[in-house]
Each structure stands twice: as structure tokens, then as C-alpha cells.
Amino acid sequence: MLLITRREDESVIINEQIEVKILEVKGGRVKLGFDYPKGNTVYRKELFLKIQEENRGALNINAESLNKLLGQKGE
Amino acid sequence: MQPQTAQLAPTQNALEFSTRFGDIRLREDRLLSFPHGILGFPACTVFGLCQMPGTENSPIMLLQSVNDPEIIFLVADPSMIGLTIEDEEKERAMDELKITSGNVQFLTILTLHSDGGDNNHLTANLRAPLVIDSASREGYQHIILNPTYTTQHKV
């Protein structure tokens, strides 16, 4: 992992097109600002992992249970 | 009757999959490209969408990975299962994905929660809908930042 020390209002530039700026450092929290071209995505990692987890869980569908459920709904 | 199968002329190439939900045929010219895969499955970049076998009017469809036959999702148009993605969020998604075509379909991945017996229910992941540009036949899983959209909306 690359380590760089920055102060408030300083930035790093990634791939010459993505800017990550340190906006505020206060009470153990860091506020970051991102400037990036459309087509890129920035997410909190927890959210990213949660969606991955939900996707994996969505694969475990038992056809029998599903049919039972759809049958109950009259389809 | 499956719409894709119904329209299938003998000369059109189709891929056949034996899924645990039944046998499906996916027309090769109607496959969808997911350039970034689906979160957690970056290698699954080609999918086919079809009706659930044996159903006519079910809003539930199958999204079958062509790269890995084991990967198959149940999906639905949220509006067909009583759920809503606000226009504002749809526009934000299209803006982020640089989709300008007016022909965009939003789908939500469904998860079945089962106790192994008769207590089964479905939830929809509205937090991370699939955005499909029907013009380019490309799809993306988009994460909505608004936390009122959750990964498990009751269906």
C-alpha cells in the first residue's frame, strides 16, 4: 500500500484525472472530497462489501422453495 | 411460453442452459454485456435475460451468466413487484453511467429467504439495481447512495 501524508486542503491525483482532497480532519474523522470523471464510481467500502454479500446470497435460491412461494401467491 | 423462445427462428443461434429453475434458451444476439460484471462477480460479463420457465405472466425473470452456468440471478422490474426507484435516482444512475439512451430498464436482484419449510419470502435489492441500456445491450450494477433504498426490501 502506498502511504502519503497530507494536511487539510491538500490533495492527491490518481491517474492524472481523479483528485482526492482532504477537506477536514477533526476528532478522529477525515472528510474527503472526490473529483472524478463520469463513468467512475466511489463508494464507502462497507456498502460495497454489503452489496457483494447480498449478490452472493441471491445465488442461493432453492427452486423448490421458490415454487412453493410462487404457488402460494397463485402464479 | 417464453417470449425469447417464442420469437426464436430456427436460424437464430441460441445458448441452452439447464438451470435448477428449468431449461432456458438465450438468443445470442440478445445477450447483455456487463463490462464490470456484477459486484462480487467481476468475471461474469455476459448474461442472458429470460422469463422464468413454466410461467407466462410472472414478473420474475432469470439473469443467467454465460461465463459461468452456475451463476443465475432472479430479477424483476421493481415497478412490477410493487417497488419504486424514484426518477431522480434513475437519472442520477444514468448520469453516472453516461447512458443517454432513453431505452433503459432498471431491474432488481431478488433474494429468497427460506427456513427450509413453508416460510419463504423474497426481498429485492433496491440499493444496487441493475441498469440495462437496451440500445447498447450493456448492463451495470449501480449503487444508490440514498440510504432509504436498502438491499432487502420485502416483496
mmCIF file of C-alpha atoms in Angstrom, chain A residues 32-73:
data_model
loop_
_atom_site.group_PDB
_atom_site.id
_atom_site.type_symbol
_atom_site.label_atom_id
_atom_site.label_comp_id
_atom_site.label_asym_id
_atom_site.label_seq_id
_atom_site.Cartn_x
_atom_site.Cartn_y
_atom_site.Cartn_z
ATOM 1 C CA LEU A 32 -12.577 13.588 1.840
ATOM 2 C CA GLY A 33 -13.670 15.251 -1.368
ATOM 3 C CA PHE A 34 -13.533 13.457 -4.708
ATOM 4 C CA ASP A 35 -13.397 14.929 -8.176
ATOM 5 C CA TYR A 36 -13.570 12.317 -10.878
ATOM 6 C CA PRO A 37 -14.789 11.858 -14.427
ATOM 7 C CA LYS A 38 -18.186 10.320 -15.131
ATOM 8 C CA GLY A 39 -18.109 6.586 -15.526
ATOM 9 C CA ASN A 40 -16.061 6.121 -12.347
ATOM 10 C CA THR A 41 -17.573 5.151 -9.046
ATOM 11 C CA VAL A 42 -16.649 5.918 -5.443
ATOM 12 C CA TYR A 43 -18.340 4.035 -2.632
ATOM 13 C CA ARG A 44 -17.822 3.529 1.057
ATOM 14 C CA LYS A 45 -16.167 0.128 1.309
ATOM 15 C CA GLU A 46 -18.732 -1.198 3.814
ATOM 16 C CA LEU A 47 -21.518 -0.538 1.312
ATOM 17 C CA PHE A 48 -19.549 -2.134 -1.494
ATOM 18 C CA LEU A 49 -18.978 -5.280 0.609
ATOM 19 C CA LYS A 50 -22.626 -5.368 1.648
ATOM 20 C CA ILE A 51 -23.798 -5.373 -1.973
ATOM 21 C CA GLN A 52 -21.313 -8.134 -2.825
ATOM 22 C CA GLU A 53 -22.639 -10.149 0.093
ATOM 23 C CA GLU A 54 -26.242 -9.596 -0.985
ATOM 24 C CA ASN A 55 -25.387 -10.684 -4.536
ATOM 25 C CA ARG A 56 -23.772 -13.877 -3.272
ATOM 26 C CA GLY A 57 -26.784 -14.582 -1.086
ATOM 27 C CA ALA A 58 -29.082 -14.079 -4.062
ATOM 28 C CA LEU A 59 -27.498 -17.092 -5.764
ATOM 29 C CA ASN A 60 -28.633 -19.475 -3.043
ATOM 30 C CA ILE A 61 -32.168 -19.838 -4.261
ATOM 31 C CA ASN A 62 -33.740 -23.204 -3.807
ATOM 32 C CA ALA A 63 -36.082 -23.836 -6.749
ATOM 33 C CA GLU A 64 -38.420 -25.900 -4.634
ATOM 34 C CA SER A 65 -38.840 -23.182 -2.007
ATOM 35 C CA LEU A 66 -39.369 -20.633 -4.747
ATOM 36 C CA ASN A 67 -42.047 -22.722 -6.430
ATOM 37 C CA LYS A 68 -43.745 -23.174 -3.101
ATOM 38 C CA LEU A 69 -43.732 -19.413 -2.589
ATOM 39 C CA LEU A 70 -44.954 -18.615 -6.099
ATOM 40 C CA GLY A 71 -47.597 -21.302 -5.759
ATOM 41 C CA GLN A 72 -48.858 -19.621 -2.594
ATOM 42 C CA LYS A 73 -49.184 -16.365 -4.485
#
